[in-house]
C-alpha cells in the first residue's frame, strides 16, 4: 500500500483544481473505487496512486501524493 505521510491533505477546491490541471497537461488518470466503498483512488497510466478522495461520516477528505502536489503547486505559482 502506501504511507499516509506520502500524501498532502488538500481542500476540495485544490483537489478539483489538481484534476483540472491533469486534464490540461494531458496526464491520463483513472478513477478506481475501493472495494470497501469509502474511498476513490486516482491512478495514473503507470498505475501509481496519485490522489484519493476519502468519504467519512463528518465529510469528505481529499489528498494528493506529495510529489505530485509539489509539481502542481510550483506550476500554479507562476
Phi, psi and omega in degrees: 000221181215162176265141182295337181283357174276359184237147179257121175288133184227168176283165178301318180297315178299318181297315178296320178295324177297315179295323176297318178299318177303318177298316183295326180265010179058036174273112181287141178211165179224148176272129181231103177295138178277141186309322181295340176086002182256011184204151172233126178265148173246119180240147177274183184294340176274009180064029178266129178292118182247342179195163173204158176240128184242126183265123179237164179296334181260011178135178181264146177240147184232142180215147178234139177306134188306315180292324177293319179299317179298313178301313182295314183293325178295319180289330180277347182276354182282000000 
